[in-house]
Amino acid sequence: MGEMPYAVARAAIEKYAAELDASGKRILQEVIPSTMGEPLLYSHFDELLELCRTLGIPLNLTTNGTFPGKWGNEAGMATLLHACSDIKVSHLASEQFDGWKANVEKLLNVRNSISDETLVKSTPNKKNAKIATISLQVTLHRKNLKTVPELITWASSIGVDRIKWNPVVFLSVAPQELREMFEIDESLLEPLRKELKTGVFSALNVKYDGSLFFENATDHCAVGGKRGSCPFADEVWVWPDGHEDHCPNPEKRYVNKKTVCYFV
Ligand code: SF4
């Protein structure tokens, strides 16, 4: 689909940043830079950060944890921590990239080194001085299920705030061999859910959420939308050509536009 021209990103952010609710409060809460590739490789990422900083809007970043270029040094990580409400590091890249764990640990160390005083100085509106929370986003699949205890123990020991657990989802057109390799059935997920809610891992200082905890998975669309309560109803997805939609369900976007929407 190509890279989004910066003018498109800027126009969308400025348009929504200008909208206020009845009490005069800004409606736009945060900017989520892309879920269609690694956002830190966006060639206008600096400008995007500066625009959001000037407008006082935090970014909610999901990254693969490679932290390319300057984003991998301490100053770059500190800039991201000041600019974001949450930095979610996707665990998928850890399967292909040796430095993944070290990068997450470095990000946590940089966050721990930022004093309250530096934080206030770097925030245009001093009252909103906040530092990003740090989360892991884990796509659970058959091959990584056995590594979960080790992952949680490590995450808790370094101070990760939250782990988002999402069991792998397949498009209806996915090849059968892919399903056989990675699909996990409910009988494997239920013990993990219990362990996280009430077992030894529930006592750790890490918050757990994600689609693993959806009560009745058959009731939901692939990304967790439920009849009458689509979690994305308040989000606007802006595409590289500037058009907008409200539904991130990949099945609906890429396979069958008529896929049932639980929202309507
Ligand atoms: S609009 Fe419908 S299909 Fe799309 S995410 Fe929401 S509930 Fe799911």
PDB file of C-alpha atoms and ligand atoms in Angstrom:
ATOM      1  CA  MET A   1       0.000   0.000   0.000  1.00  0.00           C
ATOM      2  CA  GLY A   2       3.028   2.266   0.234  1.00  0.00           C
ATOM      3  CA  GLU A   3       3.929   4.794   2.870  1.00  0.00           C
ATOM      4  CA  MET A   4       1.416   7.380   4.023  1.00  0.00           C
ATOM      5  CA  PRO A   5       2.351  10.858   2.764  1.00  0.00           C
ATOM      6  CA  TYR A   6       3.010  13.054   5.786  1.00  0.00           C
ATOM      7  CA  ALA A   7       0.456  15.617   4.549  1.00  0.00           C
ATOM      8  CA  VAL A   8      -2.262  12.949   4.906  1.00  0.00           C
ATOM      9  CA  ALA A   9      -1.237  12.106   8.476  1.00  0.00           C
ATOM     10  CA  ARG A  10      -0.984  15.757   9.425  1.00  0.00           C
ATOM     11  CA  ALA A  11      -4.348  16.700   7.923  1.00  0.00           C
ATOM     12  CA  ALA A  12      -6.126  13.844   9.735  1.00  0.00           C
ATOM     13  CA  ILE A  13      -4.550  14.636  13.105  1.00  0.00           C
ATOM     14  CA  GLU A  14      -5.218  18.362  12.824  1.00  0.00           C
ATOM     15  CA  LYS A  15      -8.809  17.739  11.733  1.00  0.00           C
ATOM     16  CA  TYR A  16      -9.624  15.519  14.711  1.00  0.00           C
ATOM     17  CA  ALA A  17      -7.528  17.541  17.172  1.00  0.00           C
ATOM     18  CA  ALA A  18      -9.816  20.503  16.468  1.00  0.00           C
ATOM     19  CA  GLU A  19     -13.002  18.611  17.447  1.00  0.00           C
ATOM     20  CA  LEU A  20     -14.357  19.239  20.954  1.00  0.00           C
ATOM     21  CA  ASP A  21     -17.155  17.560  22.879  1.00  0.00           C
ATOM     22  CA  ALA A  22     -20.087  19.419  24.482  1.00  0.00           C
ATOM     23  CA  SER A  23     -17.989  20.271  27.554  1.00  0.00           C
ATOM     24  CA  GLY A  24     -15.221  21.743  25.403  1.00  0.00           C
ATOM     25  CA  LYS A  25     -12.901  18.754  25.887  1.00  0.00           C
ATOM     26  CA  ARG A  26     -10.847  17.550  22.939  1.00  0.00           C
ATOM     27  CA  ILE A  27     -12.240  14.337  21.491  1.00  0.00           C
ATOM     28  CA  LEU A  28      -8.952  13.021  20.086  1.00  0.00           C
ATOM     29  CA  GLN A  29      -7.252  11.058  22.884  1.00  0.00           C
ATOM     30  CA  GLU A  30      -4.235   9.570  21.150  1.00  0.00           C
ATOM     31  CA  VAL A  31      -2.637   8.764  17.821  1.00  0.00           C
ATOM     32  CA  ILE A  32      -1.826   5.139  17.002  1.00  0.00           C
ATOM     33  CA  PRO A  33       0.864   5.208  14.330  1.00  0.00           C
ATOM     34  CA  SER A  34       0.146   2.283  12.033  1.00  0.00           C
ATOM     35  CA  THR A  35      -0.462  -1.359  12.592  1.00  0.00           C
ATOM     36  CA  MET A  36       0.523  -2.149   8.988  1.00  0.00           C
ATOM     37  CA  GLY A  37       4.297  -2.252   9.347  1.00  0.00           C
ATOM     38  CA  GLU A  38       6.981  -1.039  11.745  1.00  0.00           C
ATOM     39  CA  PRO A  39       6.061   2.557  12.694  1.00  0.00           C
ATOM     40  CA  LEU A  40       9.639   3.465  13.677  1.00  0.00           C
ATOM     41  CA  LEU A  41      10.631   2.992  10.027  1.00  0.00           C
ATOM     42  CA  TYR A  42       8.152   5.675   8.890  1.00  0.00           C
ATOM     43  CA  SER A  43      10.316   8.266   7.161  1.00  0.00           C
ATOM     44  CA  HIS A  44       8.298  11.127   8.731  1.00  0.00           C
ATOM     45  CA  PHE A  45       8.241   9.746  12.249  1.00  0.00           C
ATOM     46  CA  ASP A  46      10.148  12.746  13.658  1.00  0.00           C
ATOM     47  CA  GLU A  47       7.631  15.165  12.174  1.00  0.00           C
ATOM     48  CA  LEU A  48       4.764  13.063  13.470  1.00  0.00           C
ATOM     49  CA  LEU A  49       6.231  13.121  16.986  1.00  0.00           C
ATOM     50  CA  GLU A  50       6.752  16.870  16.829  1.00  0.00           C
ATOM     51  CA  LEU A  51       3.200  17.508  15.609  1.00  0.00           C
ATOM     52  CA  CYS A  52       1.737  15.375  18.417  1.00  0.00           C
ATOM     53  CA  ARG A  53       4.041  16.984  20.981  1.00  0.00           C
ATOM     54  CA  THR A  54       2.962  20.477  19.901  1.00  0.00           C
ATOM     55  CA  LEU A  55      -0.702  19.523  20.046  1.00  0.00           C
ATOM     56  CA  GLY A  56      -0.246  17.697  23.376  1.00  0.00           C
ATOM     57  CA  ILE A  57      -1.556  14.383  22.011  1.00  0.00           C
ATOM     58  CA  PRO A  58       0.226  11.191  23.103  1.00  0.00           C
ATOM     59  CA  LEU A  59       1.064   8.400  20.695  1.00  0.00           C
ATOM     60  CA  ASN A  60       0.168   4.809  21.446  1.00  0.00           C
ATOM     61  CA  LEU A  61       2.995   2.907  19.824  1.00  0.00           C
ATOM     62  CA  THR A  62       3.201  -0.754  18.881  1.00  0.00           C
ATOM     63  CA  THR A  63       6.669  -1.698  17.703  1.00  0.00           C
ATOM     64  CA  ASN A  64       8.411  -4.946  16.824  1.00  0.00           C
ATOM     65  CA  GLY A  65      11.201  -4.090  19.291  1.00  0.00           C
ATOM     66  CA  THR A  66      14.007  -3.694  16.752  1.00  0.00           C
ATOM     67  CA  PHE A  67      14.238   0.059  17.534  1.00  0.00           C
ATOM     68  CA  PRO A  68      15.967   0.897  14.239  1.00  0.00           C
ATOM     69  CA  GLY A  69      18.496   3.722  13.854  1.00  0.00           C
ATOM     70  CA  LYS A  70      18.483   6.408  16.519  1.00  0.00           C
ATOM     71  CA  TRP A  71      15.447   4.871  18.249  1.00  0.00           C
ATOM     72  CA  GLY A  72      17.777   2.195  19.631  1.00  0.00           C
ATOM     73  CA  ASN A  73      19.962   4.599  21.579  1.00  0.00           C
ATOM     74  CA  GLU A  74      19.091   5.939  25.015  1.00  0.00           C
ATOM     75  CA  ALA A  75      18.185   9.429  23.813  1.00  0.00           C
ATOM     76  CA  GLY A  76      15.877   8.026  21.118  1.00  0.00           C
ATOM     77  CA  MET A  77      14.151   5.716  23.587  1.00  0.00           C
ATOM     78  CA  ALA A  78      13.732   8.604  26.043  1.00  0.00           C
ATOM     79  CA  THR A  79      12.081  10.674  23.286  1.00  0.00           C
ATOM     80  CA  LEU A  80       9.614   7.839  22.643  1.00  0.00           C
ATOM     81  CA  LEU A  81       8.900   7.391  26.347  1.00  0.00           C
ATOM     82  CA  HIS A  82       8.047  11.101  26.671  1.00  0.00           C
ATOM     83  CA  ALA A  83       5.862  11.115  23.558  1.00  0.00           C
ATOM     84  CA  CYS A  84       3.806   7.946  24.129  1.00  0.00           C
ATOM     85  CA  SER A  85       1.076   6.893  26.540  1.00  0.00           C
ATOM     86  CA  ASP A  86       2.023   3.241  26.045  1.00  0.00           C
ATOM     87  CA  ILE A  87       4.789   1.438  24.145  1.00  0.00           C
ATOM     88  CA  LYS A  88       3.721  -2.072  23.222  1.00  0.00           C
ATOM     89  CA  VAL A  89       6.546  -4.304  22.091  1.00  0.00           C
ATOM     90  CA  SER A  90       5.352  -7.174  19.959  1.00  0.00           C
ATOM     91  CA  HIS A  91       6.791 -10.509  21.018  1.00  0.00           C
ATOM     92  CA  LEU A  92       6.571 -11.951  17.500  1.00  0.00           C
ATOM     93  CA  ALA A  93       9.877 -10.357  16.464  1.00  0.00           C
ATOM     94  CA  SER A  94      11.696 -12.132  19.320  1.00  0.00           C
ATOM     95  CA  GLU A  95      11.419 -15.289  17.251  1.00  0.00           C
ATOM     96  CA  GLN A  96      13.543 -13.742  14.459  1.00  0.00           C
ATOM     97  CA  PHE A  97      15.705 -11.168  16.168  1.00  0.00           C
ATOM     98  CA  ASP A  98      18.304 -11.925  18.882  1.00  0.00           C
ATOM     99  CA  GLY A  99      18.457  -8.429  20.360  1.00  0.00           C
ATOM    100  CA  TRP A 100      14.747  -8.280  21.207  1.00  0.00           C
ATOM    101  CA  LYS A 101      15.033  -9.030  24.926  1.00  0.00           C
ATOM    102  CA  ALA A 102      18.012  -6.718  25.354  1.00  0.00           C
ATOM    103  CA  ASN A 103      16.070  -3.898  23.684  1.00  0.00           C
ATOM    104  CA  VAL A 104      13.066  -4.319  25.986  1.00  0.00           C
ATOM    105  CA  GLU A 105      15.397  -4.315  29.004  1.00  0.00           C
ATOM    106  CA  LYS A 106      17.133  -1.196  27.705  1.00  0.00           C
ATOM    107  CA  LEU A 107      13.789   0.577  27.238  1.00  0.00           C
ATOM    108  CA  LEU A 108      12.841  -0.247  30.842  1.00  0.00           C
ATOM    109  CA  ASN A 109      16.237   0.971  32.090  1.00  0.00           C
ATOM    110  CA  VAL A 110      15.876   4.247  30.202  1.00  0.00           C
ATOM    111  CA  ARG A 111      12.412   4.733  31.676  1.00  0.00           C
ATOM    112  CA  ASN A 112      13.717   4.069  35.187  1.00  0.00           C
ATOM    113  CA  SER A 113      16.454   6.655  34.684  1.00  0.00           C
ATOM    114  CA  ILE A 114      14.070   9.496  33.784  1.00  0.00           C
ATOM    115  CA  SER A 115      13.565  11.688  36.820  1.00  0.00           C
ATOM    116  CA  ASP A 116      10.297  13.487  37.600  1.00  0.00           C
ATOM    117  CA  GLU A 117      12.087  16.791  37.066  1.00  0.00           C
ATOM    118  CA  THR A 118      13.219  15.889  33.512  1.00  0.00           C
ATOM    119  CA  LEU A 119       9.737  14.648  32.768  1.00  0.00           C
ATOM    120  CA  VAL A 120       8.063  17.924  33.771  1.00  0.00           C
ATOM    121  CA  LYS A 121      10.645  19.984  31.853  1.00  0.00           C
ATOM    122  CA  SER A 122      10.057  18.061  28.637  1.00  0.00           C
ATOM    123  CA  THR A 123       6.253  18.345  28.679  1.00  0.00           C
ATOM    124  CA  PRO A 124       4.688  21.453  27.095  1.00  0.00           C
ATOM    125  CA  ASN A 125       1.664  21.236  29.407  1.00  0.00           C
ATOM    126  CA  LYS A 126       3.388  20.536  32.729  1.00  0.00           C
ATOM    127  CA  LYS A 127       0.228  19.153  34.338  1.00  0.00           C
ATOM    128  CA  ASN A 128       0.148  16.320  31.805  1.00  0.00           C
ATOM    129  CA  ALA A 129       3.721  15.200  32.456  1.00  0.00           C
ATOM    130  CA  LYS A 130       3.576  11.423  32.094  1.00  0.00           C
ATOM    131  CA  ILE A 131       5.914   8.693  30.985  1.00  0.00           C
ATOM    132  CA  ALA A 132       4.814   5.785  28.786  1.00  0.00           C
ATOM    133  CA  THR A 133       3.757   2.489  30.267  1.00  0.00           C
ATOM    134  CA  ILE A 134       5.583  -0.468  28.711  1.00  0.00           C
ATOM    135  CA  SER A 135       3.657  -3.507  27.536  1.00  0.00           C
ATOM    136  CA  LEU A 136       4.354  -6.711  25.676  1.00  0.00           C
ATOM    137  CA  GLN A 137       1.971  -7.897  22.989  1.00  0.00           C
ATOM    138  CA  VAL A 138       2.131 -11.659  22.681  1.00  0.00           C
ATOM    139  CA  THR A 139       0.506 -13.608  19.880  1.00  0.00           C
ATOM    140  CA  LEU A 140       0.000 -17.018  21.454  1.00  0.00           C
ATOM    141  CA  HIS A 141       0.466 -19.946  19.109  1.00  0.00           C
ATOM    142  CA  ARG A 142       1.132 -23.637  19.430  1.00  0.00           C
ATOM    143  CA  LYS A 143       4.905 -23.242  19.188  1.00  0.00           C
ATOM    144  CA  ASN A 144       5.386 -20.538  21.834  1.00  0.00           C
ATOM    145  CA  LEU A 145       2.870 -21.725  24.431  1.00  0.00           C
ATOM    146  CA  LYS A 146       5.477 -23.627  26.435  1.00  0.00           C
ATOM    147  CA  THR A 147       7.669 -20.513  26.766  1.00  0.00           C
ATOM    148  CA  VAL A 148       4.924 -18.497  28.508  1.00  0.00           C
ATOM    149  CA  PRO A 149       6.054 -19.120  32.151  1.00  0.00           C
ATOM    150  CA  GLU A 150       9.607 -18.052  31.326  1.00  0.00           C
ATOM    151  CA  LEU A 151       8.363 -14.964  29.491  1.00  0.00           C
ATOM    152  CA  ILE A 152       6.158 -13.855  32.393  1.00  0.00           C
ATOM    153  CA  THR A 153       8.896 -14.390  34.972  1.00  0.00           C
ATOM    154  CA  TRP A 154      11.314 -12.311  32.916  1.00  0.00           C
ATOM    155  CA  ALA A 155       8.779  -9.548  32.173  1.00  0.00           C
ATOM    156  CA  SER A 156       7.842  -9.227  35.817  1.00  0.00           C
ATOM    157  CA  SER A 157      11.468  -9.155  36.951  1.00  0.00           C
ATOM    158  CA  ILE A 158      12.336  -6.219  34.688  1.00  0.00           C
ATOM    159  CA  GLY A 159       9.181  -4.183  35.437  1.00  0.00           C
ATOM    160  CA  VAL A 160       6.974  -4.603  32.350  1.00  0.00           C
ATOM    161  CA  ASP A 161       3.573  -3.069  33.199  1.00  0.00           C
ATOM    162  CA  ARG A 162       1.261  -5.244  31.143  1.00  0.00           C
ATOM    163  CA  ILE A 163       1.149  -8.272  28.851  1.00  0.00           C
ATOM    164  CA  LYS A 164      -1.499  -8.378  26.171  1.00  0.00           C
ATOM    165  CA  TRP A 165      -2.232 -12.005  25.233  1.00  0.00           C
ATOM    166  CA  ASN A 166      -3.852 -12.571  21.862  1.00  0.00           C
ATOM    167  CA  PRO A 167      -4.322 -16.151  20.645  1.00  0.00           C
ATOM    168  CA  VAL A 168      -3.366 -16.425  16.976  1.00  0.00           C
ATOM    169  CA  VAL A 169      -6.164 -15.621  14.512  1.00  0.00           C
ATOM    170  CA  PHE A 170      -6.325 -17.010  10.963  1.00  0.00           C
ATOM    171  CA  LEU A 171      -7.906 -15.480   7.913  1.00  0.00           C
ATOM    172  CA  SER A 172     -10.456 -17.858   6.381  1.00  0.00           C
ATOM    173  CA  VAL A 173      -8.090 -18.266   3.391  1.00  0.00           C
ATOM    174  CA  ALA A 174      -5.088 -19.381   5.498  1.00  0.00           C
ATOM    175  CA  PRO A 175      -3.538 -22.666   4.303  1.00  0.00           C
ATOM    176  CA  GLN A 176      -4.332 -25.743   6.363  1.00  0.00           C
ATOM    177  CA  GLU A 177      -0.631 -26.472   7.030  1.00  0.00           C
ATOM    178  CA  LEU A 178      -0.268 -23.072   8.695  1.00  0.00           C
ATOM    179  CA  ARG A 179      -3.205 -23.843  10.952  1.00  0.00           C
ATOM    180  CA  GLU A 180      -1.744 -27.232  11.821  1.00  0.00           C
ATOM    181  CA  MET A 181       1.545 -25.635  12.773  1.00  0.00           C
ATOM    182  CA  PHE A 182       0.253 -22.733  14.879  1.00  0.00           C
ATOM    183  CA  GLU A 183      -3.421 -23.068  15.845  1.00  0.00           C
ATOM    184  CA  ILE A 184      -4.185 -23.534  19.554  1.00  0.00           C
ATOM    185  CA  ASP A 185      -7.423 -25.011  20.759  1.00  0.00           C
ATOM    186  CA  GLU A 186      -9.421 -23.974  23.783  1.00  0.00           C
ATOM    187  CA  SER A 187      -8.266 -26.969  25.850  1.00  0.00           C
ATOM    188  CA  LEU A 188      -4.758 -25.466  25.912  1.00  0.00           C
ATOM    189  CA  LEU A 189      -5.873 -21.890  26.480  1.00  0.00           C
ATOM    190  CA  GLU A 190      -8.192 -22.487  29.433  1.00  0.00           C
ATOM    191  CA  PRO A 191      -5.439 -23.677  31.873  1.00  0.00           C
ATOM    192  CA  LEU A 192      -3.337 -20.643  30.942  1.00  0.00           C
ATOM    193  CA  ARG A 193      -6.267 -18.270  31.493  1.00  0.00           C
ATOM    194  CA  LYS A 194      -6.836 -19.805  34.942  1.00  0.00           C
ATOM    195  CA  GLU A 195      -3.172 -19.627  35.836  1.00  0.00           C
ATOM    196  CA  LEU A 196      -3.002 -15.940  34.893  1.00  0.00           C
ATOM    197  CA  LYS A 197      -6.197 -15.045  36.752  1.00  0.00           C
ATOM    198  CA  THR A 198      -5.836 -17.094  39.916  1.00  0.00           C
ATOM    199  CA  GLY A 199      -2.562 -19.046  39.863  1.00  0.00           C
ATOM    200  CA  VAL A 200       0.965 -18.143  40.827  1.00  0.00           C
ATOM    201  CA  PHE A 201       1.300 -15.617  37.978  1.00  0.00           C
ATOM    202  CA  SER A 202      -1.708 -13.626  39.185  1.00  0.00           C
ATOM    203  CA  ALA A 203       0.301 -12.424  42.175  1.00  0.00           C
ATOM    204  CA  LEU A 204       2.974 -10.775  40.037  1.00  0.00           C
ATOM    205  CA  ASN A 205       3.071  -7.069  39.408  1.00  0.00           C
ATOM    206  CA  VAL A 206       2.076  -7.371  35.726  1.00  0.00           C
ATOM    207  CA  LYS A 207      -1.372  -6.651  34.341  1.00  0.00           C
ATOM    208  CA  TYR A 208      -2.812  -9.151  31.844  1.00  0.00           C
ATOM    209  CA  ASP A 209      -5.365  -8.460  29.150  1.00  0.00           C
ATOM    210  CA  GLY A 210      -6.009  -9.165  25.476  1.00  0.00           C
ATOM    211  CA  SER A 211      -8.350 -11.413  23.526  1.00  0.00           C
ATOM    212  CA  LEU A 212      -7.328 -14.480  25.586  1.00  0.00           C
ATOM    213  CA  PHE A 213      -9.814 -13.228  28.176  1.00  0.00           C
ATOM    214  CA  PHE A 214     -12.825 -12.792  25.908  1.00  0.00           C
ATOM    215  CA  GLU A 215     -15.537 -14.811  27.571  1.00  0.00           C
ATOM    216  CA  ASN A 216     -17.117 -16.387  24.558  1.00  0.00           C
ATOM    217  CA  ALA A 217     -14.809 -16.266  21.572  1.00  0.00           C
ATOM    218  CA  THR A 218     -17.510 -17.404  19.145  1.00  0.00           C
ATOM    219  CA  ASP A 219     -19.479 -14.300  20.009  1.00  0.00           C
ATOM    220  CA  HIS A 220     -16.761 -11.976  18.748  1.00  0.00           C
ATOM    221  CA  CYS A 221     -15.263 -10.930  15.456  1.00  0.00           C
ATOM    222  CA  ALA A 222     -11.566 -11.730  14.855  1.00  0.00           C
ATOM    223  CA  VAL A 223     -10.359  -8.597  16.647  1.00  0.00           C
ATOM    224  CA  GLY A 224     -12.715  -8.737  19.615  1.00  0.00           C
ATOM    225  CA  GLY A 225     -15.735  -6.763  18.420  1.00  0.00           C
ATOM    226  CA  LYS A 226     -18.981  -7.819  20.021  1.00  0.00           C
ATOM    227  CA  ARG A 227     -22.566  -7.093  19.100  1.00  0.00           C
ATOM    228  CA  GLY A 228     -23.392  -3.686  20.515  1.00  0.00           C
ATOM    229  CA  SER A 229     -19.886  -3.087  21.836  1.00  0.00           C
ATOM    230  CA  CYS A 230     -17.266  -2.839  19.133  1.00  0.00           C
ATOM    231  CA  PRO A 231     -14.036  -1.838  20.934  1.00  0.00           C
ATOM    232  CA  PHE A 232     -13.064   0.175  17.863  1.00  0.00           C
ATOM    233  CA  ALA A 233     -16.247   2.228  17.605  1.00  0.00           C
ATOM    234  CA  ASP A 234     -14.434   5.358  18.798  1.00  0.00           C
ATOM    235  CA  GLU A 235     -11.417   4.863  16.549  1.00  0.00           C
ATOM    236  CA  VAL A 236     -10.833   6.241  13.065  1.00  0.00           C
ATOM    237  CA  TRP A 237      -8.437   4.372  10.793  1.00  0.00           C
ATOM    238  CA  VAL A 238      -6.823   6.632   8.212  1.00  0.00           C
ATOM    239  CA  TRP A 239      -5.333   4.908   5.172  1.00  0.00           C
ATOM    240  CA  PRO A 240      -2.309   6.054   3.101  1.00  0.00           C
ATOM    241  CA  ASP A 241      -4.649   7.524   0.464  1.00  0.00           C
ATOM    242  CA  GLY A 242      -6.530   9.457   3.162  1.00  0.00           C
ATOM    243  CA  HIS A 243      -9.773   7.484   3.216  1.00  0.00           C
ATOM    244  CA  GLU A 244     -11.124   6.535   6.620  1.00  0.00           C
ATOM    245  CA  ASP A 245     -12.902   3.547   8.124  1.00  0.00           C
ATOM    246  CA  HIS A 246     -13.794   2.258  11.564  1.00  0.00           C
ATOM    247  CA  CYS A 247     -13.259  -1.463  11.300  1.00  0.00           C
ATOM    248  CA  PRO A 248      -9.838  -3.130  11.716  1.00  0.00           C
ATOM    249  CA  ASN A 249     -11.107  -6.698  11.288  1.00  0.00           C
ATOM    250  CA  PRO A 250      -8.618  -8.174   8.747  1.00  0.00           C
ATOM    251  CA  GLU A 251     -11.133 -10.739   7.520  1.00  0.00           C
ATOM    252  CA  LYS A 252     -13.455  -7.904   6.544  1.00  0.00           C
ATOM    253  CA  ARG A 253     -10.672  -5.771   5.078  1.00  0.00           C
ATOM    254  CA  TYR A 254      -8.751  -8.314   3.056  1.00  0.00           C
ATOM    255  CA  VAL A 255     -10.908 -11.346   2.433  1.00  0.00           C
ATOM    256  CA  ASN A 256     -14.610 -10.691   2.463  1.00  0.00           C
ATOM    257  CA  LYS A 257     -16.016  -7.198   2.803  1.00  0.00           C
ATOM    258  CA  LYS A 258     -19.388  -8.750   3.632  1.00  0.00           C
ATOM    259  CA  THR A 259     -18.037 -10.507   6.730  1.00  0.00           C
ATOM    260  CA  VAL A 260     -20.595 -10.240   9.518  1.00  0.00           C
ATOM    261  CA  CYS A 261     -19.991  -7.216  11.678  1.00  0.00           C
ATOM    262  CA  TYR A 262     -21.025  -7.716  15.285  1.00  0.00           C
ATOM    263  CA  PHE A 263     -21.157  -3.985  15.797  1.00  0.00           C
ATOM    264  CA  VAL A 264     -24.306  -3.358  13.765  1.00  0.00           C
TER     265      VAL A 264
HETATM  266  S1  SF4 B   1     -16.812  -2.950  13.190  1.00  0.00           S
HETATM  267 FE1  SF4 B   1     -17.607  -5.040  13.470  1.00  0.00          FE
HETATM  268  S2  SF4 B   1     -16.203  -6.428  12.404  1.00  0.00           S
HETATM  269 FE2  SF4 B   1     -15.189  -4.418  12.681  1.00  0.00          FE
HETATM  270  S3  SF4 B   1     -14.006  -4.598  14.550  1.00  0.00           S
HETATM  271 FE3  SF4 B   1     -15.980  -3.739  15.117  1.00  0.00          FE
HETATM  272  S4  SF4 B   1     -17.283  -5.492  15.640  1.00  0.00           S
HETATM  273 FE4  SF4 B   1     -15.493  -6.290  14.532  1.00  0.00          FE
END
